[in-house]
mmCIF file of N, CA and C in Angstrom:
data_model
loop_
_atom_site.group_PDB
_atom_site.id
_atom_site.type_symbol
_atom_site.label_atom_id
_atom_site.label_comp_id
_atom_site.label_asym_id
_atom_site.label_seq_id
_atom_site.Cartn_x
_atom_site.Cartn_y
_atom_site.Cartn_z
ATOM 1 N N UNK A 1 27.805 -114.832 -141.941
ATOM 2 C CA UNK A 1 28.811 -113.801 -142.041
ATOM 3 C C UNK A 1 30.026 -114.246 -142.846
ATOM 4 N N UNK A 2 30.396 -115.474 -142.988
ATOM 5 C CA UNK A 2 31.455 -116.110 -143.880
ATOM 6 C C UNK A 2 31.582 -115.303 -145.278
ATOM 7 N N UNK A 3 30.586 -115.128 -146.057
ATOM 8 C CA UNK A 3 30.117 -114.739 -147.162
ATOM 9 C C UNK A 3 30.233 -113.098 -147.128
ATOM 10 N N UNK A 4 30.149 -112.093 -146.387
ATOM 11 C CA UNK A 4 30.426 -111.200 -146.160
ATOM 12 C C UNK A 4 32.274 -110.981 -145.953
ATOM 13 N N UNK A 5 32.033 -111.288 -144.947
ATOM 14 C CA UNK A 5 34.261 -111.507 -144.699
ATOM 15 C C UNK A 5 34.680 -112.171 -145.701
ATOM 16 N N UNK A 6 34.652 -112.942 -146.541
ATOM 17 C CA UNK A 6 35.113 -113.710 -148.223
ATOM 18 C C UNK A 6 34.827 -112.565 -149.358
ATOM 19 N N UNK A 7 33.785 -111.803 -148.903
ATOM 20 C CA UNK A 7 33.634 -110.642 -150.049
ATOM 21 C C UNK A 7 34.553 -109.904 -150.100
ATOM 22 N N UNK A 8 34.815 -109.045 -148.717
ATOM 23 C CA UNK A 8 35.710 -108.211 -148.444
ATOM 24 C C UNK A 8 36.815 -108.781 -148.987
ATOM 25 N N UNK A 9 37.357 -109.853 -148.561
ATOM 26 C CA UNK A 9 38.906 -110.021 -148.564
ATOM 27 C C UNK A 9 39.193 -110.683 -150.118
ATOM 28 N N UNK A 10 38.092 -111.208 -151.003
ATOM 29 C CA UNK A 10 38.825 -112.045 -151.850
ATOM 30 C C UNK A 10 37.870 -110.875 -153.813
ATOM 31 N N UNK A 11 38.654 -110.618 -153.929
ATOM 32 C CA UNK A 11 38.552 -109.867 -155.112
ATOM 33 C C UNK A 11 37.804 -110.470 -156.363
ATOM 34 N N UNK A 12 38.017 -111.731 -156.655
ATOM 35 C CA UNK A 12 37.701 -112.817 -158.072
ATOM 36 C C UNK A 12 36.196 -112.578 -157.426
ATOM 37 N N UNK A 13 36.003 -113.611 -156.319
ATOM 38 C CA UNK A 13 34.564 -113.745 -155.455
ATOM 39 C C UNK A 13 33.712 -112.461 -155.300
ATOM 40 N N UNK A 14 33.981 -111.157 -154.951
ATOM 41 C CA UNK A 14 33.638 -110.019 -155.233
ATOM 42 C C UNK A 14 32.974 -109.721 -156.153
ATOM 43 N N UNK A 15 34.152 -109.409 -157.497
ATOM 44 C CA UNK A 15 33.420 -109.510 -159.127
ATOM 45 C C UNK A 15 32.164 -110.140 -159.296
ATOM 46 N N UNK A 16 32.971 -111.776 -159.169
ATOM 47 C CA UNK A 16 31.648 -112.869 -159.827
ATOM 48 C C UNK A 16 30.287 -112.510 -158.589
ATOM 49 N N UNK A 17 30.346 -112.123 -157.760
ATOM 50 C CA UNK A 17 29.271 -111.502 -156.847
ATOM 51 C C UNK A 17 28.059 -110.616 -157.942
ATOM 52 N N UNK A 18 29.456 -109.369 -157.786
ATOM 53 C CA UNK A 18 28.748 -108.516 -158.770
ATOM 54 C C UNK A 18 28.666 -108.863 -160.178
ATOM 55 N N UNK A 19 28.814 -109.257 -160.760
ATOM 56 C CA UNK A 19 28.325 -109.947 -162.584
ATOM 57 C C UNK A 19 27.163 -110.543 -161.628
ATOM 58 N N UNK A 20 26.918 -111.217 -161.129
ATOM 59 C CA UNK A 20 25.604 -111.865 -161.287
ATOM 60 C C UNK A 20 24.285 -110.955 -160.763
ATOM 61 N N UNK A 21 24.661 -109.948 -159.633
ATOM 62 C CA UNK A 21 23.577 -109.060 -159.515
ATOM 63 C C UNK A 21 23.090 -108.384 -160.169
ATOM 64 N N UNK A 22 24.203 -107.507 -161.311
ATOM 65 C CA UNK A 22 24.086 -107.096 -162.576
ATOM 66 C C UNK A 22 23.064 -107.451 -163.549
ATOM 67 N N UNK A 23 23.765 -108.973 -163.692
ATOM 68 C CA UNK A 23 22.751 -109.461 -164.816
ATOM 69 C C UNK A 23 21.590 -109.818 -164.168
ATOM 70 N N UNK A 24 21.429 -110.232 -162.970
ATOM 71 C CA UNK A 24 20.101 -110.718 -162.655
ATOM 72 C C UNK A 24 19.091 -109.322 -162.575
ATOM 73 N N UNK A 25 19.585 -107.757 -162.536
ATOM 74 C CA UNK A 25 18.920 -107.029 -162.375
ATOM 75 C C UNK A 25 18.456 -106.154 -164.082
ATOM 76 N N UNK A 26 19.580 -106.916 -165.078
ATOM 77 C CA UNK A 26 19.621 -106.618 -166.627
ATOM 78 C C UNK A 26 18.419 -107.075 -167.182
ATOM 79 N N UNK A 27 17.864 -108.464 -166.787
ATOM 80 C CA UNK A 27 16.882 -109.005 -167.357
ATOM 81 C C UNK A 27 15.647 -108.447 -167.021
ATOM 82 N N UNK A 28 15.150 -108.308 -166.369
ATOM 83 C CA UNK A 28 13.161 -107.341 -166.468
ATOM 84 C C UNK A 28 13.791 -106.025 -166.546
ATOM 85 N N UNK A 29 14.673 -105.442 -167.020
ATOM 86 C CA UNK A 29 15.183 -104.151 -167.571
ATOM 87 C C UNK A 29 15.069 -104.385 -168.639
ATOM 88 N N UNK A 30 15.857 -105.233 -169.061
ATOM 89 C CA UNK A 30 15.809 -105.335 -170.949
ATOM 90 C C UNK A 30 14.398 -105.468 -171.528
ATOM 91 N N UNK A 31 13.832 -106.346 -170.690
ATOM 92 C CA UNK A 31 12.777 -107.135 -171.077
ATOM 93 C C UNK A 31 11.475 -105.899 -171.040
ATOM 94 N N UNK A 32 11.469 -104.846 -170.071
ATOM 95 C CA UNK A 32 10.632 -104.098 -169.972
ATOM 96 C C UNK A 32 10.857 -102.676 -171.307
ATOM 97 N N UNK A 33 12.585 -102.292 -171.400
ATOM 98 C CA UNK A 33 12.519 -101.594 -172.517
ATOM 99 C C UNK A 33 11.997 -101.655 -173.718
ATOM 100 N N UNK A 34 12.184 -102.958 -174.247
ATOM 101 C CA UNK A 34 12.425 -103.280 -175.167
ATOM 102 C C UNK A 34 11.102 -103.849 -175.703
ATOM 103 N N UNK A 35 10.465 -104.455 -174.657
ATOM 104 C CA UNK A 35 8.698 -104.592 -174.983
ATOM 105 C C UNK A 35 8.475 -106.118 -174.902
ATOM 106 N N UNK A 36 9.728 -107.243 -175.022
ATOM 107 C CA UNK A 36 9.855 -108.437 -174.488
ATOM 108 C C UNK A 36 9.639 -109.189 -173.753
ATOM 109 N N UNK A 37 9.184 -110.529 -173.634
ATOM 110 C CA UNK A 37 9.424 -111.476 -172.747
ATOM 111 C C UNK A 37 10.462 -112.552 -173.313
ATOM 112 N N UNK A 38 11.192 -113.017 -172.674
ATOM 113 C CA UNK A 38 12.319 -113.756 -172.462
ATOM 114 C C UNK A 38 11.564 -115.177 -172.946
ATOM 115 N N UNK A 39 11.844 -115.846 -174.107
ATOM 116 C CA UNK A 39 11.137 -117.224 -174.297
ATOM 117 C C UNK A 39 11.459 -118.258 -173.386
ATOM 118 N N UNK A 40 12.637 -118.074 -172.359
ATOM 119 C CA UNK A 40 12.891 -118.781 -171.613
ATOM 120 C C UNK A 40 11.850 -118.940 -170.619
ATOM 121 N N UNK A 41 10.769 -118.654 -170.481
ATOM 122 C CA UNK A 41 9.871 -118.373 -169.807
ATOM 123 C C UNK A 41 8.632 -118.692 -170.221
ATOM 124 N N UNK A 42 8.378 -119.331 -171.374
ATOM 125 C CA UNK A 42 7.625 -120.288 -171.702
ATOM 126 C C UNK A 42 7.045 -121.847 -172.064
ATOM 127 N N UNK A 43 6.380 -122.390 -172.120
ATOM 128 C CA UNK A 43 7.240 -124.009 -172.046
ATOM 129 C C UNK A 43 6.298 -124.386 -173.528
ATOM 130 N N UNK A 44 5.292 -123.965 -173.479
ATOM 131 C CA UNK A 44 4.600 -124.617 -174.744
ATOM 132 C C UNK A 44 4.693 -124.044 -176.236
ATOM 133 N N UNK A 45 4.915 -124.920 -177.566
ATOM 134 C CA UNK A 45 5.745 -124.521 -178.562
ATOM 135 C C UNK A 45 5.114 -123.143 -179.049
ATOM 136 N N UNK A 46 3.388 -123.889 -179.080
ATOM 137 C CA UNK A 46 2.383 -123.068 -180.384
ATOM 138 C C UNK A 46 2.607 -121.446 -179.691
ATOM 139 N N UNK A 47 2.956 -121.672 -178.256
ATOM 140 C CA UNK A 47 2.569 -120.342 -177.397
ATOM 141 C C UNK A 47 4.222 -119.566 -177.907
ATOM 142 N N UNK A 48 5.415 -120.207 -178.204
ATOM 143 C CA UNK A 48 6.610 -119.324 -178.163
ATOM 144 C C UNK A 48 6.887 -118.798 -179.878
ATOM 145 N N UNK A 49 6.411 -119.845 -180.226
ATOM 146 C CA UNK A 49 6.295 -119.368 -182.275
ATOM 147 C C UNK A 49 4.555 -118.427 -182.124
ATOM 148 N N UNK A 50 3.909 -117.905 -181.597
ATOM 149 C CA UNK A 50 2.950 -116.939 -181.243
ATOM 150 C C UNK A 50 3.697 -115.790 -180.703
ATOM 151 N N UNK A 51 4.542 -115.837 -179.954
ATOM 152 C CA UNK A 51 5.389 -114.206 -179.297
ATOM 153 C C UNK A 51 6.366 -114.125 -180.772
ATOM 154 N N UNK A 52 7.193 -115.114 -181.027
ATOM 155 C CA UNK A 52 8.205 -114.593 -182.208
ATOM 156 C C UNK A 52 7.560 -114.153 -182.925
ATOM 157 N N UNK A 53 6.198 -114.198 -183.879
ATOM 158 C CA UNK A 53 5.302 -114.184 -184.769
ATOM 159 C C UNK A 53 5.112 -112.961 -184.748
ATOM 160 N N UNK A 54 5.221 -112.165 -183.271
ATOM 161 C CA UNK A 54 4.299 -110.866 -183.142
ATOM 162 C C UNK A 54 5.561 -109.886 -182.732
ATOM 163 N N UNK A 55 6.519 -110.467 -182.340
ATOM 164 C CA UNK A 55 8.151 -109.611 -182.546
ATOM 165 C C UNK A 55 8.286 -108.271 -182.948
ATOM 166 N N UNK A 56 8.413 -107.400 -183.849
ATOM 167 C CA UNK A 56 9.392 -106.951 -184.437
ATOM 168 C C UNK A 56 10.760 -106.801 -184.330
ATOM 169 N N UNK A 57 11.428 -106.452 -185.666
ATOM 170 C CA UNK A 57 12.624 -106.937 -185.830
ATOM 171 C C UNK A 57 13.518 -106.109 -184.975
ATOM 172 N N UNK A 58 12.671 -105.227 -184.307
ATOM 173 C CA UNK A 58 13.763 -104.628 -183.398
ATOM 174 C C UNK A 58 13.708 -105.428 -182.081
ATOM 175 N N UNK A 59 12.472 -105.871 -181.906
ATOM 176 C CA UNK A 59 12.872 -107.111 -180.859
ATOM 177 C C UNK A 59 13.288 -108.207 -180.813
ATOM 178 N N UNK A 60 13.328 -108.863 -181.785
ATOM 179 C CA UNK A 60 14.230 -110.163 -182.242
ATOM 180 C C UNK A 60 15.611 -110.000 -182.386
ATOM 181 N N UNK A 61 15.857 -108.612 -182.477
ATOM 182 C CA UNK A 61 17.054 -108.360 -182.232
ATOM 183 C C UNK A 61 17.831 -107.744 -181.167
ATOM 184 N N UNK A 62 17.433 -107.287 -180.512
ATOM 185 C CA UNK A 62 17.447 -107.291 -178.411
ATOM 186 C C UNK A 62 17.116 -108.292 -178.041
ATOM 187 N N UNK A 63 16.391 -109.628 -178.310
ATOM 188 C CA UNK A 63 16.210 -110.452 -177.651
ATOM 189 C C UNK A 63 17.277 -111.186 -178.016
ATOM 190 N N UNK A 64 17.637 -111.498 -179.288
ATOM 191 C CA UNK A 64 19.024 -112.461 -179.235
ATOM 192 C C UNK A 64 20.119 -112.103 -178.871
ATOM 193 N N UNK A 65 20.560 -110.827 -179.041
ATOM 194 C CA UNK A 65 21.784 -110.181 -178.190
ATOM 195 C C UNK A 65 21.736 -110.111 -176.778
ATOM 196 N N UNK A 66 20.250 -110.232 -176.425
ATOM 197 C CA UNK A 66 20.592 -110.420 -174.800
ATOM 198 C C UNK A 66 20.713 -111.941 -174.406
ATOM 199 N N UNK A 67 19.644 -112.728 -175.296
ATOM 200 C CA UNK A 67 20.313 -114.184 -175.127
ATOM 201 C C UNK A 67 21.372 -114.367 -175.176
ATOM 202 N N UNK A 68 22.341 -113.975 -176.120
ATOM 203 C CA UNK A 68 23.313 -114.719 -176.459
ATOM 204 C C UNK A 68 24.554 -113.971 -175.358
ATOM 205 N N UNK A 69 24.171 -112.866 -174.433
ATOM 206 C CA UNK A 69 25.222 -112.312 -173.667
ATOM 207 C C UNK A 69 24.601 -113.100 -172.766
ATOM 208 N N UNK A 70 23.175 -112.518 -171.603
ATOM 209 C CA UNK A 70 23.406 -112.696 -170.470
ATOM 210 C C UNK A 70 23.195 -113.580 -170.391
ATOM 211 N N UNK A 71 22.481 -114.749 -171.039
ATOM 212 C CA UNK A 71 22.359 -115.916 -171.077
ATOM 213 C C UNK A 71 23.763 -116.571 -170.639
ATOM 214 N N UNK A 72 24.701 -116.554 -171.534
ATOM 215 C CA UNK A 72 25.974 -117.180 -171.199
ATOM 216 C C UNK A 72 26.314 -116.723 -170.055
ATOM 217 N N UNK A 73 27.012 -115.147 -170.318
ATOM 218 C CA UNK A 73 27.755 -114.689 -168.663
ATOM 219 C C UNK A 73 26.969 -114.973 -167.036
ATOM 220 N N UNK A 74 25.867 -114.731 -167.186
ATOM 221 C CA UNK A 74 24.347 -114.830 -166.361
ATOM 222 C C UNK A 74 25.165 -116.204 -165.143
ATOM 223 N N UNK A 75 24.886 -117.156 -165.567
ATOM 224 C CA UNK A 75 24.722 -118.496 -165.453
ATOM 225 C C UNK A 75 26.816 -118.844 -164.925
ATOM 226 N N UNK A 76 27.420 -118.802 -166.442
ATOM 227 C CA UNK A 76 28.598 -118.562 -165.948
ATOM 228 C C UNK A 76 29.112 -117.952 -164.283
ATOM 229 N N UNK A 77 28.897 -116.812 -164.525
ATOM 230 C CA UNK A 77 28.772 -115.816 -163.477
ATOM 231 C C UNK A 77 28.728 -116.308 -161.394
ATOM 232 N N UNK A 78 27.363 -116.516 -162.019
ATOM 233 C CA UNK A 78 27.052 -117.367 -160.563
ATOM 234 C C UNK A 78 27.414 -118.373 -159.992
ATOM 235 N N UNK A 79 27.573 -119.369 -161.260
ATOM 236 C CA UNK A 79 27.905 -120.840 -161.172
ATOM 237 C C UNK A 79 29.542 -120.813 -160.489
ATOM 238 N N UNK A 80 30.383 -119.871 -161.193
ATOM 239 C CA UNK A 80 31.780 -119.589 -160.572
ATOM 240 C C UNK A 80 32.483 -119.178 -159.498
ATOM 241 N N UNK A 81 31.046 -118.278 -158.553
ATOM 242 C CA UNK A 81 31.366 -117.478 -157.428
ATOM 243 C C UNK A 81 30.350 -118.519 -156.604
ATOM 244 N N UNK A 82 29.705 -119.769 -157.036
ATOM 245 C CA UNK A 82 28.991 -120.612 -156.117
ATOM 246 C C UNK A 82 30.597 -122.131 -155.542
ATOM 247 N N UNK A 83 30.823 -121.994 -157.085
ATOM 248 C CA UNK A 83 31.941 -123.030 -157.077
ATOM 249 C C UNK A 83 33.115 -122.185 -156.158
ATOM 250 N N UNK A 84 33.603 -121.052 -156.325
ATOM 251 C CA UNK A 84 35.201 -120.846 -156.085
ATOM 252 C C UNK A 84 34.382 -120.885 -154.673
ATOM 253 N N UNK A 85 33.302 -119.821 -154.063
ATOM 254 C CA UNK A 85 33.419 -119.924 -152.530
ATOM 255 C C UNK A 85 32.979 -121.122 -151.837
ATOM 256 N N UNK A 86 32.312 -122.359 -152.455
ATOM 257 C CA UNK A 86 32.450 -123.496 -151.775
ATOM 258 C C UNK A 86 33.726 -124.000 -151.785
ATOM 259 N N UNK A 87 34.836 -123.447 -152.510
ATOM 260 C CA UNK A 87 36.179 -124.698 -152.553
ATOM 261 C C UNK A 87 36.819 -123.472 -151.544
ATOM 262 N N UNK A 88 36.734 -122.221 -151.221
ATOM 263 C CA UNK A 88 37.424 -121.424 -150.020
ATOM 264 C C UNK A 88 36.590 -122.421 -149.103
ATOM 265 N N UNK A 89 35.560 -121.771 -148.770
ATOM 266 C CA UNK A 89 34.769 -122.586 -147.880
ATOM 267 C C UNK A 89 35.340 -123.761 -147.052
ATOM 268 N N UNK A 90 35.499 -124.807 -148.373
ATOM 269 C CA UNK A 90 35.852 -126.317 -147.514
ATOM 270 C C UNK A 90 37.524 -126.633 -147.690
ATOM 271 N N UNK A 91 38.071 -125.477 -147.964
ATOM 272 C CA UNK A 91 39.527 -125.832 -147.522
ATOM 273 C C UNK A 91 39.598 -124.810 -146.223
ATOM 274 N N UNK A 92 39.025 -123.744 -146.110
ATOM 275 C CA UNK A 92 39.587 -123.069 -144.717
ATOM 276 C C UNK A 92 38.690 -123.809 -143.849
ATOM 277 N N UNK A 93 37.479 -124.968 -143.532
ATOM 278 C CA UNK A 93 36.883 -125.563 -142.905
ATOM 279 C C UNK A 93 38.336 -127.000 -142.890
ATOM 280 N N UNK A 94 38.927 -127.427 -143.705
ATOM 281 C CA UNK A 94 39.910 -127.767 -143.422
ATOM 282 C C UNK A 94 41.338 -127.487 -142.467
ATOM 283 N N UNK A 95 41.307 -126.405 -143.525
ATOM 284 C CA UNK A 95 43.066 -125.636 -142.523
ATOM 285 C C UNK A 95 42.375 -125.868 -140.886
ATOM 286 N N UNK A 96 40.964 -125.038 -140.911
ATOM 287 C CA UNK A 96 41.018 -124.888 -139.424
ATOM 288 C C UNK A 96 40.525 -126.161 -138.675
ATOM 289 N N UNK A 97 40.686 -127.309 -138.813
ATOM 290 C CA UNK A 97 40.329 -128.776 -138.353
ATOM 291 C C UNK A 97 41.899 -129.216 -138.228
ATOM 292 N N UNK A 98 42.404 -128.952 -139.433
ATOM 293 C CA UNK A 98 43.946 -129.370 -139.041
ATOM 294 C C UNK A 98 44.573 -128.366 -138.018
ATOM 295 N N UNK A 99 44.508 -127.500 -138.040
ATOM 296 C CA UNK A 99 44.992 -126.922 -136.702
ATOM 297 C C UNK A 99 44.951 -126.977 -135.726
ATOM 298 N N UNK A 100 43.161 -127.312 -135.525
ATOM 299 C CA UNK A 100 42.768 -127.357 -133.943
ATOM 300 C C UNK A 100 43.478 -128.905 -133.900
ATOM 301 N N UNK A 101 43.796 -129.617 -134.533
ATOM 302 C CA UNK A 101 43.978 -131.132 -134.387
ATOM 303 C C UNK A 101 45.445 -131.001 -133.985
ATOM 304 N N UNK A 102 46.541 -130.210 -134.505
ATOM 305 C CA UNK A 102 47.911 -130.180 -134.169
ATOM 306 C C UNK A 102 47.867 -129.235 -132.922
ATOM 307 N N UNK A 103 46.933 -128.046 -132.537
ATOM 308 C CA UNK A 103 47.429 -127.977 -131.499
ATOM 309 C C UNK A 103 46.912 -128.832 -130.195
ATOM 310 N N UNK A 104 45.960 -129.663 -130.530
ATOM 311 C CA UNK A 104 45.146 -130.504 -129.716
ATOM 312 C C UNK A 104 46.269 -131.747 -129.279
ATOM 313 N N UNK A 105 47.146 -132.111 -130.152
ATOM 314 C CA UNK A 105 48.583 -133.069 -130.222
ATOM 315 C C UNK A 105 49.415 -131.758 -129.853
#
């Protein structure tokens, strides 16, 4: 429930919440309009110069504009609302250790 009550109350954490559901729900959207698979999703070379090969240029060009957005924000996104609510996290796991400790003295 921490994660719920931190949603509500903290606005930045909220956002970066939502950017990442967003984009995580952008990708097999794009990927299904557009007729794509994401090369990120392949590991062997001959197999990813075989999908570019068979492209068209209208997909080489949705595919790099979505690389080059959600790729960045995507990742960004999550990574920021993983970081800011672990540092709420372990300072109000603080405040409230120092408290119980001063009123315990």
């Amino acid at each position: 429930m921490k994660i719920l009550d931190q949603l509500k109350t903290n606005l930045l954490l909220s956002l970066l919440f939502a950017i990442s559901l967003i984009c995580t729900a952008l990708f097999p959207f794009i990927s299904k309009k557009f007729g794509f698979e994401f090369l990120d999703a392949f590991y062997y070379p001959l197999e990813v110069t075989n999908i570019i090969n068979s492209m068209s240029a209208e997909m080489l060009r949705m595919h790099t504009i979505a690389t080059l957005t959600l790729d960045v924000i995507y990742p960004l996104a999550y990574g920021l609302f993983f970081c800011w609510f672990s540092i709420q996290t372990l300072f109000q796991q603080e405040i409230d250790i120092y408290s119980s400790y001063l009123n315990f003295c």
